Amino acid sequence: MKWAPALFGLLALALWEGAVRIGEVPVYILPGPIAVVSAFVADPVGLLQSLGSTLFVTFAALIVAAVLGVAMAVAMSASRLAQAAIQPWAVALQVTPLPAIAPLIIIWVGDPFVALVVCATIVAFFPLFANTATGLASPPPELNDLFRLYGASRWRTMALLRLPAALPYFLSGLRISGGLALVGAVVAELVAGSGGFASGLAYRILEASFRLEMPRMFAALVLLALAGILLNFGLGAVGQAILRRRGLA
Amino acid sequence: MLTISRVGRLFPGGVEALRDASLRLSEGDFVALLGPSGCGKSTLLRLIAGLDQPDDGALTWDGGPPAPGDIGYVFQDATLLPWATAEDNVFLPLRLRGLTRDAAMPQVHAVLRRVGLGGFEKSRPRQLSGGMRMRVSIARALVTKPRLLLMDEPFAALDEFTRHKLQADLLDVWRGAGCTVVFVTHSIYEAAFLARRIVLMTPRPGRIDREIASTLAHGPGTRLDPAYAALVAKTARGMADALQ
Ligand SMILES: Nc1ncnc2c1ncn2[C@@H]1O[C@H](COP(=O)(O)OP(=O)(O)O)[C@@H](O)[C@H]1O
Ligand SMILES: [Mg+2]
C-alpha cells in the first residue's frame, strides 16, 4: 500500500518512455523521461542555481507577505476603522490577476529582484492575511469577556489571547501561501522574461522553449514541481512541529 | 454586598431580557438563579459582573464598585486557553494583574489542589476530561480570591455522575473560600441541592418571580434526604406557579 504511489509513478514513467520510443515522437515535441534526466545531468549546477534563485524570491516574498499579512490582520482586529479601510483593498489585491499587473510592477520597480518579490508577495499575501484575521477573531466571546473582567488592555488581550489563538490559522495560511509565492515568482519571471532577473527557473523554461530544448524545459518543469511539493510538505511539517510544541496537535 | 434594584435590560431588536429585577446579595450567600432558558439569567449575571450595563435601574455595591479580581466568573464551557497548561490557565488572572509567574505559582498550585487537581498542573486542556476542565475553570475563577463567584450553568454539559461530584466539591470550596456565589441553572435539582436561596425567574420579559429559602443540611446522604426531596417538590411547585 505504502509503495503504491511510487510503483504507479515508475509504471507511468516506463509507459511514457515506451510510448515515446515506439511512437518515434520527436524529442522537440515530447522528450522521454530518460532524455529529461539526461538534460538535467548535462547541466545540474545551472538548473539548480536557477531553482535557488526562484526559491530565494519565493521565500523573500513569503516572509514579506507573512509580516504584512499579520500586521494588517492585527491592525484590522484592533480597530474598526482599520478594518473598514483595509478589507476592500485586500480583496481587490486578491482578485486582480498577477499577469495583468506584473508588467506595471516590473516597470515601476527598477530593481528586477525587488519587482519579482513584490509580484510574488501580492499572490502570497491574501491567505496569510485572511487566515490570520480569522484566527484573531476565533476566541469565543466568553474568553474576551474574561479578559475584560480582569481589566486586560486591548494589547494585552491581543498578546495573550488573540495572537496565540491565531497561530494555527496563520500556519495553515503559510502553507497555502508558500505554494502561491512559488507560483507568483514563476509567473513574474515569465512576464519579466529577459528584461527581468534572467536567472530563475521560469527564465530557463522560456529560454529552453525558444531554443526548442524540450528535455531541458521538462527538467526545469520537474524541478519546479518537486520544489513546490517539498515546499508544501516542508511548511506543513514545520507547522505541525510548532503546534505539537504548543500542545495543540 | 450588592443591591440590584429594578434593573431592566432591553436588547436592540426588542428582546426585553430583564424587567424590574431586584435582588440583594449578602456576604457568604449561595444564590441560585433558576428558570427556563431565555428568562434573562445570563443577562443578569453579566450585569452583576459589569460586562453589560442595564438600561433601567441600578446596581449598588456596598463599599464601592468591585475591582478586577473581586469577581470570578465561570461559564458553561470551561473556556480554557487550549495552548496553556492547567497551571498557566489558572495563572492567567494573576498575570493580567501584573504578578510574575514565580510569585503566582504557590497560589496557583494551592487552588488547583483545592479543586482536586493536584498532580495535573502541567496537563493541557485536551488531556483533561470535561469535569477536570471545569475544575480548572473554577480554579481560575478562585485564584484571585474573589468576594463574588458568578457561575453560568457550569455543570450543564457534564454527565450526571461528574455533575454530582462537582456540586458536592463546589459546596466544600464555597465553605472554604467564604465567598458569595451566584449560580445560574435551569435544573431544579441542582438549585435545590446547592443553594441557600433559590431565586425563580420567568421569561418574556425576564423577571424575578419569587425566592425560596433553603435550610438543607449537607452531608453524604443529602440526595436521599427527605428534606431534599421536599425542597425539590416545593421548588418545582413554585416554578410551575411562576410560569402560569
Ligand atoms: N446580546 C444580546 N442581544 C440580543 N438579545 C440577547 C442578547 N443576549 C441575550 N439576548 C436575549 O435575551 C433573552 C435572555 O437571554 P439570557 O439572559 O441569555 O437567558 P438565559 O441565560 O436565562 O437562558 C433571550 O431571549 C436572548 O435571546
Ligand atoms: Mg444563559
XYZ file of C-alpha atoms and ligand atoms in Angstrom:
521
model
C 0.000 0.000 0.000
C 2.771 2.399 1.003
C 4.650 1.707 -2.213
C 1.634 2.129 -4.436
C 2.293 5.768 -5.411
C 5.982 5.110 -6.180
C 5.122 1.985 -8.148
C 2.448 3.824 -10.073
C 4.884 6.635 -10.817
C 7.531 4.236 -12.102
C 4.974 2.434 -14.247
C 3.790 5.726 -15.723
C 7.381 6.750 -16.459
C 8.046 3.410 -18.147
C 4.889 3.749 -20.240
C 5.862 7.293 -21.151
C 9.359 6.241 -22.246
C 7.928 3.242 -24.119
C 5.302 5.322 -25.912
C 7.828 7.948 -26.973
C 10.147 5.261 -28.368
C 7.558 3.091 -30.073
C 5.702 6.097 -31.495
C 9.014 7.700 -32.518
C 7.843 11.028 -31.122
C 10.410 13.709 -31.953
C 12.236 14.963 -28.879
C 11.270 18.626 -29.588
C 7.601 17.616 -29.188
C 7.776 15.280 -26.225
C 11.007 14.003 -24.736
C 11.003 10.747 -22.780
C 11.961 10.676 -19.108
C 15.452 9.418 -19.909
C 16.059 12.414 -22.164
C 14.753 14.705 -19.414
C 17.091 13.204 -16.835
C 19.993 13.465 -19.280
C 19.205 17.134 -19.810
C 19.367 17.653 -16.080
C 22.606 15.696 -15.750
C 24.104 17.765 -18.554
C 23.805 20.986 -16.522
C 22.788 20.271 -12.930
C 24.552 23.307 -11.493
C 22.915 25.770 -13.861
C 19.432 24.386 -13.273
C 19.850 24.129 -9.504
C 21.193 27.672 -9.347
C 18.118 28.823 -11.210
C 15.952 26.877 -8.818
C 17.813 28.541 -5.948
C 17.167 31.949 -7.462
C 13.418 31.246 -7.811
C 13.236 29.834 -4.290
C 15.060 32.880 -2.952
C 12.377 35.106 -4.455
C 9.717 32.726 -3.127
C 10.974 32.796 0.461
C 11.609 36.528 0.437
C 8.041 37.056 -0.767
C 6.696 34.610 1.786
C 8.416 36.441 4.636
C 7.251 39.851 3.421
C 3.709 38.522 2.924
C 3.722 36.982 6.397
C 4.885 40.200 8.062
C 2.447 42.364 6.101
C -0.414 39.888 6.421
C -0.059 39.565 10.188
C 0.462 43.299 10.690
C -2.629 44.191 8.690
C -4.736 41.475 10.283
C -3.719 42.720 13.733
C -4.499 46.321 12.786
C -7.861 45.212 11.461
C -8.690 43.194 14.530
C -7.702 46.066 16.818
C -9.681 48.807 15.096
C -12.950 49.030 13.200
C -11.597 51.965 11.239
C -8.607 49.942 10.073
C -10.924 47.105 9.166
C -13.110 49.364 7.045
C -10.042 50.864 5.409
C -8.067 47.678 4.754
C -10.569 44.991 3.857
C -11.708 46.210 0.402
C -8.117 46.779 -0.693
C -7.057 43.348 0.453
C -9.875 41.806 -1.563
C -9.087 43.970 -4.574
C -5.481 42.838 -4.384
C -6.597 39.239 -4.224
C -8.919 39.305 -7.219
C -6.510 41.184 -9.513
C -4.720 38.630 -11.718
C -0.972 38.864 -11.303
C -0.110 38.584 -15.030
C -2.200 41.715 -15.575
C -0.304 43.868 -13.091
C 3.136 42.249 -13.229
C 4.308 44.284 -16.266
C 3.405 47.519 -14.474
C 5.194 46.457 -11.331
C 8.264 45.451 -13.279
C 8.340 48.844 -14.964
C 7.689 50.817 -11.760
C 10.092 48.932 -9.548
C 13.515 49.431 -11.026
C 15.295 46.545 -9.384
C 14.318 43.212 -11.017
C 14.752 41.178 -7.824
C 12.549 43.549 -5.847
C 9.986 43.535 -8.653
C 9.766 39.740 -8.593
C 9.440 39.725 -4.794
C 6.672 42.326 -4.994
C 4.783 40.227 -7.556
C 5.112 37.012 -5.544
C 4.159 38.875 -2.346
C 0.927 40.083 -3.928
C -0.082 36.491 -4.626
C 1.079 35.135 -1.261
C -0.419 37.907 0.850
C -4.106 37.067 0.950
C -4.230 33.606 2.549
C -1.847 34.760 5.275
C -3.838 37.906 5.872
C -7.281 36.292 5.731
C -6.332 33.264 7.818
C -4.645 35.353 10.477
C -7.642 37.687 10.614
C -9.958 34.699 11.072
C -7.701 33.306 13.789
C -7.537 36.613 15.646
C -11.342 36.651 15.753
C -11.613 32.978 16.736
C -11.586 33.078 20.572
C -15.111 32.585 21.963
C -16.843 35.711 23.320
C -16.610 34.248 26.846
C -12.826 34.480 26.754
C -12.990 38.073 25.595
C -15.372 38.739 28.487
C -12.967 37.063 30.882
C -10.095 39.298 29.789
C -12.389 42.300 30.146
C -13.446 41.156 33.620
C -9.823 41.200 34.744
C -9.280 44.631 33.213
C -6.907 43.493 30.467
C -5.991 46.184 27.951
C -6.640 45.699 24.264
C -2.971 44.960 23.584
C -2.718 42.539 26.478
C -5.730 40.696 25.090
C -4.063 40.705 21.697
C -0.819 39.286 23.043
C -2.222 36.702 25.430
C -5.424 35.651 23.671
C -5.839 36.651 20.050
C -2.346 36.143 18.702
C -1.869 32.690 20.257
C -5.334 31.708 19.033
C -4.389 32.845 15.530
C -1.210 30.758 15.355
C -2.767 27.584 13.869
C -4.669 29.683 11.334
C -1.506 31.577 10.425
C 0.409 28.329 9.919
C -2.173 26.882 7.567
C -2.175 30.196 5.697
C 1.612 29.965 5.477
C 1.383 26.552 3.856
C -1.084 27.764 1.233
C 0.893 30.942 0.625
C 4.148 29.002 0.193
C 2.818 27.350 -2.942
C 1.274 30.592 -4.140
C 4.519 32.524 -3.628
C 6.308 29.994 -5.830
C 3.629 30.343 -8.499
C 3.837 34.128 -8.167
C 7.608 34.109 -8.540
C 7.382 31.937 -11.655
C 4.617 33.995 -13.248
C 6.534 37.200 -12.581
C 9.689 35.723 -14.091
C 7.748 34.648 -17.163
C 6.248 38.116 -17.571
C 9.585 39.797 -16.980
C 11.272 37.468 -19.463
C 14.778 38.520 -20.457
C 14.065 42.012 -19.134
C 13.862 40.629 -15.597
C 16.210 38.927 -13.286
C 17.143 36.440 -16.042
C 18.304 33.742 -13.676
C 15.224 31.970 -12.284
C 13.819 28.626 -13.271
C 10.981 30.176 -15.241
C 13.525 32.066 -17.288
C 15.272 28.738 -18.014
C 11.935 27.362 -19.174
C 11.387 30.331 -21.520
C 14.933 30.127 -22.795
C 14.694 26.384 -23.434
C 11.385 26.788 -25.243
C 12.861 29.444 -27.552
C 15.714 27.094 -28.367
C 13.364 24.123 -28.665
C 15.400 22.350 -25.967
C 12.410 20.393 -24.748
C 14.270 17.964 -22.480
C 15.845 20.886 -20.613
C 12.489 22.596 -20.384
C 10.975 19.454 -18.925
C 13.862 19.108 -16.487
C 13.185 22.649 -15.279
C 9.457 21.919 -15.009
C 10.085 18.772 -12.984
C 12.413 20.681 -10.639
C 9.734 23.318 -10.186
C 7.084 20.724 -9.405
C 9.374 18.961 -6.933
C 10.210 22.282 -5.279
C 6.507 23.057 -4.954
C 5.785 19.681 -3.376
C 8.731 19.950 -0.972
C 7.729 23.498 -0.045
C 4.187 22.381 0.708
C 5.240 19.402 2.791
C 8.066 21.319 4.454
C 5.815 24.153 5.572
C 3.216 21.614 6.666
C 5.789 19.751 8.767
C 7.133 22.954 10.323
C 3.577 23.970 11.202
C 2.832 20.592 12.747
C 6.029 20.700 14.799
C 5.207 24.158 16.132
C 1.643 23.143 17.007
C 2.857 19.982 18.727
C 5.280 22.017 20.825
C 2.382 24.262 21.794
C 0.339 21.224 22.802
C -2.214 21.947 20.097
C -1.711 18.917 17.896
C -22.645 43.283 49.330
C -24.732 44.232 46.291
C -28.190 45.684 45.835
C -29.804 45.249 42.457
C -32.809 47.493 42.218
C -35.433 47.389 39.495
C -32.980 46.572 36.781
C -34.128 46.360 33.163
C -32.295 45.353 30.020
C -33.760 45.735 26.561
C -31.677 44.374 23.718
C -31.669 46.024 20.306
C -34.284 44.159 18.323
C -36.820 44.449 21.106
C -35.996 41.484 23.353
C -36.732 42.508 26.923
C -34.226 40.238 28.644
C -34.904 41.717 32.095
C -37.633 43.866 33.587
C -37.787 45.267 37.078
C -35.408 42.750 38.585
C -34.445 43.378 42.215
C -32.163 41.255 44.351
C -29.917 41.732 47.358
C -26.718 39.726 47.715
C -25.100 39.401 51.144
C -21.659 38.169 52.136
C -21.493 34.400 52.134
C -24.733 33.862 50.204
C -25.212 30.957 47.855
C -27.911 32.100 45.445
C -29.275 30.003 42.599
C -30.902 31.810 39.687
C -33.354 29.231 38.397
C -35.545 29.440 35.330
C -36.174 28.141 31.829
C -33.875 29.231 29.071
C -34.314 32.778 27.841
C -35.523 34.197 31.156
C -32.535 36.519 31.484
C -30.334 34.566 33.908
C -27.159 35.075 31.920
C -28.076 38.688 31.277
C -28.433 39.323 34.995
C -25.104 37.642 35.690
C -23.354 39.766 33.064
C -24.870 42.898 34.581
C -23.544 41.889 38.007
C -20.097 41.279 36.503
C -20.123 44.677 34.807
C -19.792 43.042 31.394
C -23.044 44.692 30.342
C -24.926 47.780 31.502
C -28.601 47.964 32.490
C -30.994 50.231 30.617
C -33.031 50.770 33.764
C -32.472 50.589 37.494
C -29.155 50.383 39.273
C -26.625 48.082 40.866
C -25.237 49.448 44.120
C -22.159 47.893 45.683
C -21.525 48.250 49.401
C -18.127 49.897 49.694
C -17.817 50.946 46.062
C -17.663 49.086 42.779
C -15.613 45.868 42.605
C -12.002 45.926 41.416
C -10.665 43.416 38.870
C -10.247 40.138 40.720
C -13.099 40.799 43.155
C -15.398 38.853 40.862
C -14.765 35.373 39.489
C -16.756 34.097 36.505
C -17.316 30.522 35.382
C -19.026 29.886 32.066
C -20.933 26.876 30.800
C -17.895 25.820 28.794
C -14.596 25.692 30.598
C -13.247 28.240 28.056
C -9.613 27.456 28.838
C -6.758 28.595 26.647
C -6.108 25.385 24.685
C -2.381 26.088 24.309
C -1.812 26.686 28.015
C -1.276 24.102 30.761
C -3.698 23.871 33.691
C -1.379 25.992 35.836
C -0.933 28.608 33.132
C -4.690 28.808 32.656
C -5.138 29.387 36.376
C -2.221 31.831 36.376
C -3.939 33.989 33.734
C -5.999 36.267 36.037
C -2.950 36.903 38.229
C -0.828 37.519 35.159
C -3.334 40.099 33.953
C -2.963 41.793 37.342
C 0.778 42.004 36.823
C 2.036 39.157 39.010
C 5.111 37.258 37.867
C 4.917 33.526 37.314
C 7.198 32.769 40.226
C 5.210 34.922 42.604
C 1.916 33.431 41.460
C 2.744 29.728 41.349
C 2.303 28.908 45.050
C -1.221 30.361 44.928
C -1.935 28.691 41.590
C -0.876 25.276 42.867
C -2.811 25.694 46.107
C -6.050 26.491 44.313
C -5.539 23.621 41.851
C -5.161 21.281 44.840
C -8.282 22.770 46.378
C -10.369 21.822 43.344
C -8.867 18.334 43.349
C -6.358 18.754 40.544
C -3.082 18.305 42.427
C -0.748 16.494 40.019
C -2.377 17.863 36.866
C -0.596 21.238 36.879
C 1.204 20.584 33.594
C -1.708 18.997 31.738
C -3.179 20.700 28.721
C -6.949 21.090 28.391
C -7.131 18.444 25.643
C -5.588 15.907 28.004
C -8.243 16.517 30.662
C -11.823 15.235 30.887
C -14.771 17.626 30.732
C -15.152 17.546 34.511
C -11.476 18.237 35.083
C -11.518 21.106 32.620
C -14.416 22.604 34.557
C -12.356 22.222 37.754
C -9.530 24.176 36.105
C -12.061 26.822 35.122
C -13.287 27.049 38.733
C -9.708 27.250 39.988
C -9.087 30.091 37.539
C -12.093 31.948 38.949
C -10.968 31.362 42.540
C -7.294 32.236 42.180
C -7.814 35.950 42.750
C -9.718 35.175 45.983
C -12.884 36.828 44.678
C -15.589 38.103 47.016
C -18.207 37.081 44.500
C -18.205 33.989 42.309
C -20.577 34.030 39.337
C -21.325 30.719 37.653
C -23.407 30.385 34.479
C -24.701 26.805 34.152
C -21.194 25.489 34.758
C -22.176 21.833 35.070
C -24.924 21.710 32.435
C -22.728 19.986 29.865
C -21.354 17.305 32.214
C -22.639 13.783 32.782
C -24.712 13.223 35.906
C -22.047 11.434 37.979
C -19.449 14.091 37.273
C -22.037 16.780 37.928
C -22.953 15.369 41.350
C -19.294 15.148 42.346
C -18.598 18.691 41.211
C -21.674 20.016 43.017
C -20.546 18.465 46.291
C -16.977 19.700 45.795
C -18.234 23.180 44.937
C -20.023 23.353 48.284
C -16.762 22.434 50.047
C -14.890 25.083 48.096
C -17.586 27.659 48.848
C -17.406 26.942 52.585
C -13.610 27.049 52.469
C -13.377 30.234 50.415
C -16.150 32.061 52.222
C -17.177 33.939 49.092
C -20.643 34.716 47.785
C -21.847 32.526 44.932
C -24.477 33.310 42.318
C -25.153 30.116 40.425
C -27.270 30.084 37.266
C -29.036 26.847 36.457
C -32.116 25.511 34.722
C -32.109 22.400 36.909
C -34.470 22.362 39.880
C -32.464 19.515 41.438
C -29.229 21.400 41.135
C -30.674 24.613 42.557
C -32.240 22.748 45.498
C -29.068 20.822 46.231
C -26.676 23.760 46.160
C -28.341 26.992 47.110
C -29.315 28.676 50.354
C -31.573 30.947 48.312
C -33.381 29.812 45.181
C -34.465 32.724 43.019
C -37.107 31.788 40.450
C -37.109 33.646 37.143
C -39.662 33.662 34.311
C -39.246 34.622 30.646
C -40.763 37.160 28.238
C -39.934 39.570 29.745
C -37.276 38.190 32.064
C -38.398 38.725 35.641
C -37.547 37.612 39.138
C -40.739 35.978 40.333
C -40.111 34.744 43.863
C -37.498 33.346 46.153
C -37.371 30.111 48.138
C -35.105 29.794 51.159
C -33.315 26.542 51.910
C -32.124 25.221 55.234
C -30.948 21.927 53.803
C -28.094 20.429 55.811
C -25.383 18.987 53.604
C -23.787 15.615 54.156
C -23.009 12.414 52.293
C -26.703 11.411 52.245
C -28.212 14.739 51.212
C -29.538 13.484 47.903
C -31.511 10.776 49.717
C -32.673 13.118 52.483
C -36.486 13.587 52.541
C -35.833 17.269 53.269
C -34.044 17.498 49.898
C -36.975 15.779 48.167
C -39.356 18.188 49.866
C -37.293 21.186 48.770
C -37.226 19.898 45.185
C -41.003 19.481 45.300
C -41.506 22.939 46.752
C -39.235 24.493 44.139
C -40.947 22.637 41.328
C -44.339 23.788 42.582
C -43.078 27.356 42.879
C -41.674 27.243 39.353
C -44.935 25.854 37.983
C -46.857 28.645 39.729
C -44.459 31.268 38.470
C -44.752 30.060 34.888
C -48.575 30.122 34.954
N -26.581 40.249 23.202
C -27.876 40.006 23.007
N -28.539 40.595 22.002
C -29.845 40.356 21.771
N -30.592 39.546 22.514
C -29.997 38.926 23.546
C -28.616 39.116 23.841
N -28.295 38.351 24.917
C -29.436 37.732 25.284
N -30.449 38.069 24.465
C -31.853 37.610 24.593
O -32.284 37.920 25.878
C -33.073 36.880 26.404
C -32.484 36.394 27.704
O -31.227 35.797 27.432
P -30.325 35.125 28.543
O -30.063 36.096 29.629
O -29.141 34.559 27.854
O -31.264 33.961 29.059
P -30.904 32.675 29.921
O -29.491 32.761 30.334
O -31.865 32.708 31.071
O -31.170 31.494 29.033
C -33.127 35.801 25.347
O -34.327 35.927 24.640
C -31.958 36.116 24.460
O -32.205 35.718 23.150
Mg -27.863 31.522 29.797
